[in-house]
C-alpha positions as a Python dict, from the first residue, in 0.01 Angstrom:
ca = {
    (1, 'X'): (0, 0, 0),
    (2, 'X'): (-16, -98, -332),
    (3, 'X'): (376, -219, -474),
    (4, 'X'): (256, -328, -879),
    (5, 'X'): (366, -646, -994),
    (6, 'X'): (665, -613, -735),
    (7, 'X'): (731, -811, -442),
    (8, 'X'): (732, -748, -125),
    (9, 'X'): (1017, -989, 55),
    (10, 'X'): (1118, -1001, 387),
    (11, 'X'): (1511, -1144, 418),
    (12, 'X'): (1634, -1251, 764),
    (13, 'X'): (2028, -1277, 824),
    (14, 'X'): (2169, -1447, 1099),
    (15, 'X'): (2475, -1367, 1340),
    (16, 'X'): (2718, -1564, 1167),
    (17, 'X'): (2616, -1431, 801),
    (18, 'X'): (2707, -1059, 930),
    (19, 'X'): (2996, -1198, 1118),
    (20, 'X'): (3323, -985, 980),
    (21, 'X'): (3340, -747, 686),
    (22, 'X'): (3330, -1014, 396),
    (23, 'X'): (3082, -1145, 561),
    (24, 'X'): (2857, -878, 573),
    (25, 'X'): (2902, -735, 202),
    (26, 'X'): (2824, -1057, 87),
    (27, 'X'): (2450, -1019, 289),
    (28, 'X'): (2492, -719, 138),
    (29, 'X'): (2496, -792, -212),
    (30, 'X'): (2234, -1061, -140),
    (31, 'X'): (1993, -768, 3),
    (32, 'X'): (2108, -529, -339),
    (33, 'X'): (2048, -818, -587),
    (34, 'X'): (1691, -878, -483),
    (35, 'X'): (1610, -518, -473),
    (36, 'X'): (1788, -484, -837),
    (37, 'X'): (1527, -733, -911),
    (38, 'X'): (1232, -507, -881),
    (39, 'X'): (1171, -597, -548),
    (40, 'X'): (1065, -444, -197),
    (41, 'X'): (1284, -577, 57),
    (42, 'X'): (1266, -543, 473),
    (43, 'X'): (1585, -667, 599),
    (44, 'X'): (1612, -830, 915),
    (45, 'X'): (1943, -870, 1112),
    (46, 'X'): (2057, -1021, 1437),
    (47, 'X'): (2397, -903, 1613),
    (48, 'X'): (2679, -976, 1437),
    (49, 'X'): (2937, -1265, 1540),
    (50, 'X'): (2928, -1313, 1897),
    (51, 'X'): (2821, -974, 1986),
    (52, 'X'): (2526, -1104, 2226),
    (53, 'X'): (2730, -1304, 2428),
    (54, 'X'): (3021, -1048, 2430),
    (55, 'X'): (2792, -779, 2569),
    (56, 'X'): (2636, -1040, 2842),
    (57, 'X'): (2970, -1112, 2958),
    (58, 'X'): (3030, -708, 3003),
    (59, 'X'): (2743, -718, 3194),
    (60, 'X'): (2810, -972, 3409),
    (61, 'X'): (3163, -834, 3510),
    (62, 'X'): (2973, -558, 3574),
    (63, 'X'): (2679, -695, 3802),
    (64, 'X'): (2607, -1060, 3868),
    (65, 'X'): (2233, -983, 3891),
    (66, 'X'): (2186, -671, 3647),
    (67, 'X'): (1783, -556, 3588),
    (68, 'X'): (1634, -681, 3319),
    (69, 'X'): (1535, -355, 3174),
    (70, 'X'): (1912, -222, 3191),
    (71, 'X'): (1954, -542, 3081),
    (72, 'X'): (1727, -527, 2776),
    (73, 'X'): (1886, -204, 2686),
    (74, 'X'): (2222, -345, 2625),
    (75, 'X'): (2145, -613, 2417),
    (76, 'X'): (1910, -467, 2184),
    (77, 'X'): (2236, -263, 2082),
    (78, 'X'): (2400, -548, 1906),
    (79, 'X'): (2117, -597, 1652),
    (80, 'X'): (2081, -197, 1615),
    (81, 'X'): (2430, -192, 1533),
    (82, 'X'): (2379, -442, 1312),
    (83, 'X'): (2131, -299, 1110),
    (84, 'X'): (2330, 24, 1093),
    (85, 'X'): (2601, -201, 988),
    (86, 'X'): (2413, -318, 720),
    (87, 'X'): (2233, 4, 577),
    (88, 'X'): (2614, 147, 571),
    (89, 'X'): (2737, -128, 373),
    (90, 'X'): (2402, -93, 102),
    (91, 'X'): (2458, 274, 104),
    (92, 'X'): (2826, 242, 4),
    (93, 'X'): (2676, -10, -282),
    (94, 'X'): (2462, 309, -403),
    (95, 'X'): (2184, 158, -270),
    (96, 'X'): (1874, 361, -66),
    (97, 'X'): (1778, 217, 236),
    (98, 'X'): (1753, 265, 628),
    (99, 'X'): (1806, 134, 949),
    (100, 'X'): (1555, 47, 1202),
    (101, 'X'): (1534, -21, 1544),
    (102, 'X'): (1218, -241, 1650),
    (103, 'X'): (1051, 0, 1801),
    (104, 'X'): (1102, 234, 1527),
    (105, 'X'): (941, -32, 1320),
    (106, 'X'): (630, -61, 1480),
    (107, 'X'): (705, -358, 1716),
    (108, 'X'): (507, -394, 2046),
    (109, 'X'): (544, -637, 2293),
    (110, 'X'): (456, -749, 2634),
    (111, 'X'): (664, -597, 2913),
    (112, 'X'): (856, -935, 2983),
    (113, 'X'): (1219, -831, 2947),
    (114, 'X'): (1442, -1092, 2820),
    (115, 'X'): (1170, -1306, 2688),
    (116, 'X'): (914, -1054, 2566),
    (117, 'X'): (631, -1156, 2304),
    (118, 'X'): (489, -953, 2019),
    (119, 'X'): (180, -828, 2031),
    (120, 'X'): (145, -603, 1724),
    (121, 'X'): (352, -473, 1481),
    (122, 'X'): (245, -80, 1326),
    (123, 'X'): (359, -135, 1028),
    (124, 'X'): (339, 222, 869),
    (125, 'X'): (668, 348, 899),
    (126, 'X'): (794, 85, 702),
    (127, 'X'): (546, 118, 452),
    (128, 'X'): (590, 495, 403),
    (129, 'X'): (972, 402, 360),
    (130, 'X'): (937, 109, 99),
    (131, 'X'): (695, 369, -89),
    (132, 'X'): (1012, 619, -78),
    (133, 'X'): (1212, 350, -283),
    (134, 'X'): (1429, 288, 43),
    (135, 'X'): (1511, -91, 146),
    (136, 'X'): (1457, -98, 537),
    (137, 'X'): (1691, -306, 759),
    (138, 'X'): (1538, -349, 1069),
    (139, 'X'): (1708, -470, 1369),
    (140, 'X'): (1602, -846, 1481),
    (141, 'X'): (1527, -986, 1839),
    (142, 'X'): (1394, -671, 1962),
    (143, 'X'): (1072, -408, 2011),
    (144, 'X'): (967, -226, 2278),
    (145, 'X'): (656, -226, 2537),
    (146, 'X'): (359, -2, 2584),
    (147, 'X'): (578, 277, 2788),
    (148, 'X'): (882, 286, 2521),
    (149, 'X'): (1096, 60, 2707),
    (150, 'X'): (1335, -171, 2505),
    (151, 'X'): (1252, -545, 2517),
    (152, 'X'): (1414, -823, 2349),
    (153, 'X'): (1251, -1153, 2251),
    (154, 'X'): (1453, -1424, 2359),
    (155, 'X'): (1692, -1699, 2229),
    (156, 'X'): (1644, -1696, 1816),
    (157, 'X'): (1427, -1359, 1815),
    (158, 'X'): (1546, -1218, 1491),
    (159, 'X'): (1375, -1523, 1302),
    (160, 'X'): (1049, -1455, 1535),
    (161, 'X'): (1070, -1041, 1420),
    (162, 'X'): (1146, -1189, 1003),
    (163, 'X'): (817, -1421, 1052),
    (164, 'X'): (588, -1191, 1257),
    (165, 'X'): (697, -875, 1007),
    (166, 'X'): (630, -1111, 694),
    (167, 'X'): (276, -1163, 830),
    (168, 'X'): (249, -866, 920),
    (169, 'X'): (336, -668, 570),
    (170, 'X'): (150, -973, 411),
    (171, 'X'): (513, -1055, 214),
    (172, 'X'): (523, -1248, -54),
    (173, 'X'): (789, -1402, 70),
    (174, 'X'): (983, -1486, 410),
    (175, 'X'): (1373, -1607, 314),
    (176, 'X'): (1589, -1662, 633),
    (177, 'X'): (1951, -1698, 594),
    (178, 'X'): (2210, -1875, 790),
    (179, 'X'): (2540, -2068, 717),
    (180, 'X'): (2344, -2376, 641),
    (181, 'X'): (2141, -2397, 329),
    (182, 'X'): (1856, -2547, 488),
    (183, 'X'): (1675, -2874, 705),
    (184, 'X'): (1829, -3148, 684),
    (185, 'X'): (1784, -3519, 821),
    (186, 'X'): (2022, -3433, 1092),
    (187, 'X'): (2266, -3148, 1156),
    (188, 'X'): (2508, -3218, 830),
    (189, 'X'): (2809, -3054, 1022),
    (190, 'X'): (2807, -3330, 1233),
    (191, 'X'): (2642, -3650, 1077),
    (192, 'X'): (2802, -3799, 740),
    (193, 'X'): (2513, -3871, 492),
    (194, 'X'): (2279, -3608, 618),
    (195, 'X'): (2028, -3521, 336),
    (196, 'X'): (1871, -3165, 239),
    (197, 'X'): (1500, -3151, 236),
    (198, 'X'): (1304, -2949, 3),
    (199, 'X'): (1012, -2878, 235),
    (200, 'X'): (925, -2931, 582),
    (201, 'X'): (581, -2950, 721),
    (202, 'X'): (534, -2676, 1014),
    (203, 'X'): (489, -2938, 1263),
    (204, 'X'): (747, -3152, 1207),
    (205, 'X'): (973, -2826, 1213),
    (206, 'X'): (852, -2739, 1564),
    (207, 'X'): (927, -3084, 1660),
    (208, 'X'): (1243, -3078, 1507),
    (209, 'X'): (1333, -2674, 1668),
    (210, 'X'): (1182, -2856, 2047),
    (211, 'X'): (1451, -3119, 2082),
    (212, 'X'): (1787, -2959, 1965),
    (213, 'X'): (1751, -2826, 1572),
    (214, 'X'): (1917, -2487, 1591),
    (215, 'X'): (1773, -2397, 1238),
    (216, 'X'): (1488, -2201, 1384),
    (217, 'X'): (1354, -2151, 1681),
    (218, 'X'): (1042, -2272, 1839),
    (219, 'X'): (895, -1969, 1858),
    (220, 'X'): (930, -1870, 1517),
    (221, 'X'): (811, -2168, 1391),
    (222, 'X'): (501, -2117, 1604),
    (223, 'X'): (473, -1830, 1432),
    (224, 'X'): (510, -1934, 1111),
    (225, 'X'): (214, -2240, 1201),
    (226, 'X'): (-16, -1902, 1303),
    (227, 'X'): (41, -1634, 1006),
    (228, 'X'): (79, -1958, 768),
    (229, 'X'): (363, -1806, 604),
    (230, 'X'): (589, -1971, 414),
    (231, 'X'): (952, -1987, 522),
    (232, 'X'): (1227, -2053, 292),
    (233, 'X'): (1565, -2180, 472),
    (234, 'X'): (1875, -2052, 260),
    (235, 'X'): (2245, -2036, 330),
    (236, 'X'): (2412, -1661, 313),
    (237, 'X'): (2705, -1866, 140),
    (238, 'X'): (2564, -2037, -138),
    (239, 'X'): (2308, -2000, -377),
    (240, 'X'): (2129, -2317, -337),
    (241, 'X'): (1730, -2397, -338),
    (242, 'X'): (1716, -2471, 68),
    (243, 'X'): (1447, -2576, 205),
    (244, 'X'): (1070, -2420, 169),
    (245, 'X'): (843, -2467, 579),
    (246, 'X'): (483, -2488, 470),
    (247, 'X'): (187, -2679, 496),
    (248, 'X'): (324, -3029, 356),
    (249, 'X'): (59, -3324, 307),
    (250, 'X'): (273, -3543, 164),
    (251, 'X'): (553, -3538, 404),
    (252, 'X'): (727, -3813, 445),
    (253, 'X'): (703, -4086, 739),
    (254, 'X'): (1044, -3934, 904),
    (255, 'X'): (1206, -3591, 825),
    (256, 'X'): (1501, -3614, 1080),
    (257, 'X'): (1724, -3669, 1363),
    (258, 'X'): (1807, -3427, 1606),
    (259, 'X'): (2039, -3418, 1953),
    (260, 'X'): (1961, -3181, 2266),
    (261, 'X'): (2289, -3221, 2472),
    (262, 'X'): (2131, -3014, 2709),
    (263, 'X'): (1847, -3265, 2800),
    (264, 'X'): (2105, -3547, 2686),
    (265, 'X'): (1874, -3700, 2408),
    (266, 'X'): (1878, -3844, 2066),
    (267, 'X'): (1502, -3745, 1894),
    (268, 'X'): (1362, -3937, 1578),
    (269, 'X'): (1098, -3694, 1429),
    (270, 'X'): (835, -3788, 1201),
    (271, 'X'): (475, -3879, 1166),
    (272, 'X'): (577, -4251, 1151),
    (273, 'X'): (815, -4208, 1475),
    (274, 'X'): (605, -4450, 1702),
    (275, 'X'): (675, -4743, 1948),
    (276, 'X'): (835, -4980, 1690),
    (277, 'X'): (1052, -4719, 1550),
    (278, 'X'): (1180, -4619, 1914),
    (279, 'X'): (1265, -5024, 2002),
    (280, 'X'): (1474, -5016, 1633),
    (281, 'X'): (1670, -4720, 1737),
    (282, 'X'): (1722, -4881, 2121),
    (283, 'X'): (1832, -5182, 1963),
    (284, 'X'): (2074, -5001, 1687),
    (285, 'X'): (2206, -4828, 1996),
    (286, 'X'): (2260, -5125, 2226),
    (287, 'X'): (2407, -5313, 1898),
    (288, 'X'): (2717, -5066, 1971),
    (289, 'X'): (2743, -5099, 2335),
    (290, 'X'): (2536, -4740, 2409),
    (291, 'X'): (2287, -4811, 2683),
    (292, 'X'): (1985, -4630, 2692),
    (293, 'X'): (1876, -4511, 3009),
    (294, 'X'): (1562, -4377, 2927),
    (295, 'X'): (1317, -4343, 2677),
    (296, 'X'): (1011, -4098, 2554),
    (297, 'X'): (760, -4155, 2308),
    (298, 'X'): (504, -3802, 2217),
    (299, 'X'): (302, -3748, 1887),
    (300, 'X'): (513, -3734, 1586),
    (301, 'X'): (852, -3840, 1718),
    (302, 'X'): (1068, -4021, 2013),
    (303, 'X'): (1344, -3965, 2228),
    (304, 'X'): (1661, -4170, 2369),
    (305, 'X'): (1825, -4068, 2679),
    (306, 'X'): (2201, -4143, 2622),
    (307, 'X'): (2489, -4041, 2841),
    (308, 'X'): (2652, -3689, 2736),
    (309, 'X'): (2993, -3857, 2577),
    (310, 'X'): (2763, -4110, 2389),
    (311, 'X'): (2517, -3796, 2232),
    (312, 'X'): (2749, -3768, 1888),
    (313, 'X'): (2810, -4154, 1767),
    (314, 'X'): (2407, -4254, 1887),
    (315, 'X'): (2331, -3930, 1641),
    (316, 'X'): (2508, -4101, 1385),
    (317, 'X'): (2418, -4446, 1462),
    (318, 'X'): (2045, -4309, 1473),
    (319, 'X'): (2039, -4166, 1136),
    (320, 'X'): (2204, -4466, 989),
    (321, 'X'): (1984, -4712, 1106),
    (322, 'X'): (1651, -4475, 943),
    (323, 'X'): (1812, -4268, 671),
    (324, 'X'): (2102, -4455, 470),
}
C-alpha cells in the first residue's frame, strides 16, 4: 500500500472528547484538519459520554448475571455508534470517510468476552478504503472472535485497538486524545504544581498506568512496549505539544506520582524510586500526621498504603516533597 510522501496517522478519541455535540465537531474538525493536511487518517473512537456505563446499568436492571456474549453485544454498540457518530459529523463537513465496526476492520481476538485480547488485525479493508480517499473511523474497544461473535477488550480498549491498528498499518504516527493534554507528574486536576512531560519512557508509563494513572491503560501501553510505536498524548481541547511515549534513555530519575484509591496507595514512579526515596515520602507523610500503614518497594517505583480519606492531601504532600 504505497500512500507517497503522505502519512499514514492513526488518531484515538476518548469518551469524554465525543461527549455532546460541540464536543464531537470539535474531534471532528481535528480528524478534517489532518486529512486537509495530505494525510491518511484511521480514526479511532470509544462510546461517547457515559454511554458504557449507561448501557451496563440497562443490563443489569435487566439481569443481575447477563452472558457475557449478550453481554459483549451490547456494549460494543456504544463505540459503533460512536463511530457512526463521527463519520456523520465528517460527512456533513464534506469530508469522505466511513464507519467501522472492529470486526469489519479486521480485528480478531480470543473468545474471552469482556476481556478479550487481539490476536490479529486483517488490515485490508482499511487499506482498500484509505486507497479510495475515504478517512475510516473505526469503532474502539471492540473485535470479534474466530466464529463472528462480538468481543470487547476490556477497561481502556479503544487506546489498545489505536496502538495495535498503528502497528498494525505500520502508521507513522499514533496521537491519542483525551481532555488532558498529556503525562504529567501527577494527575494536574487534582495536585497544584503538577508539571507536563514531554516524553515518557514505556516503562515508566506502564508503571505509572499499574498504580492509578488513568491516561492509558496497561494494556495499551504493553502494547505500545511490543509494536515500539510511538504514542503521542494530546488533549481534544487544546492544541498543545503533549506528551510523546517512546523509548527514553535519558529519562529522568522520577517521572511522577500517582494514587489507586482502589488499592488505597500513594505510588512514586521512577528509576530512582528506591528504599531512601520511600523513607522521605513516609517521613513527609508522618510530618503531617498521615500514618502509613504499609509500604511496597518493586523495580522502578514505591508505594504507601494510606487510609482512603488521607489518599488526596498524601498525593499532594507526595509530589511536594519530590517535585516542587
Amino acid at each position: 500500500f504505497y500512500l507517497g510522501d503522505k502519512m499514514l496517522i492513526v488518531q484515538k478519541f476518548g469518551g469524554s472528547s465525543l461527549a455532546g455535540a460541540e464536543r464531537l465537531r470539535r474531534a471532528a474538525a481535528i480528524i478534517a484538519d489532518c486529512a486537509d493536511a495530505g494525510n491518511k487518517i484511521v480514526a479511532v473512537v470509544s462510546a461517547r459520554g457515559d454511554t458504557t456505563d449507561e448501557l451496563l446499568g440497562q443490563a443489569r436492571r435487566i439481569s443481575a448475571d447477563a452472558p457475557a456474549r449478550e453481554l459483549d453485544a451490547l456494549l460494543s454498540c456504544g463505540e459503533t455508534g460512536s463511530a457512526a457518530m463521527t463519520a456523520m459529523q465528517l460527512a456533513d463537513m464534506g469530508k469522505s470517510c466511513v464507519s467501522l465496526t472492529g470486526a469489519q476492520a479486521g480485528i480478531l481476538t480470543d473468545g474471552v468476552h469482556g476481556a478479550a485480547r487481539i490476536l490479529s488485525i486483517d488490515t485490508a479493508r482499511i487499506l482498500r478504503e484509505l486507497g479510495d480517499g475515504k478517512i475510516v473511523v473505526a469503532a474502539g474497544f471492540q473485535g470479534a472472535e474466530e466464529g463472528g461473535d462480538p468481543t470487547t477488550l476490556g477497561r481502556g480498549g479503544s487506546d489498545t485497538t489505536a496502538v495495535e491498528l498503528a502497528a498494525a498499518l505500520s502508521a507513522d504516527r499514533c496521537e491519542i486524545y483525551s481532555d488532558v493534554d498529556g503525562i504529567y507528574t501527577a494527575d494536574p486536576r487534582l495536585v497544584t504544581g503538577a508539571v507536563r512531560l514531554d516524553r515518557i519512557d514505556y516503562g515508566d508509563m506502564l508503571r505509572l498506568a499499574l498504580h492509578g494513572s488513568q491516561v492509558l491503560h496497561s494494556r495499551s501501553v504493553e502494547a505500545a512496549m511490543r509494536e515500539r510505536v510511538r504514542v503521542h498524548l494530546l488533549s481534544s481541547f487544546t492544541r498543545k505539544e503533549g506528551t510523546v511515549m517512546c523509548d527514553h534513555p535519558d529519562r529522568p530519575g522520577l517521572c511522577g506520582v500517582t494514587r489507586d484509591p482502589s488499592l488505597g496507595t500513594v505510588s512514586v514512579i521512577g528509576r530512582e524510586a528506591n528504599a531512601q526515596v520511600l523513607a522521605e515520602a513516609v517521613a513527609a507523610l508522618a510530618h503531617s500526621d498521615i500514618i502509613v500503614t504499609h509500604t511496597e518497594l518493586f523495580d522502578g517505583g514505591c508505594s504507601l498504603f494510606v487510609s482512603p480519606d488521607r489518599l488526596l492531601p498524601a498525593l499532594e504532600l507526595v509530589h511536594r516533597r519530590f517535585f516542587r
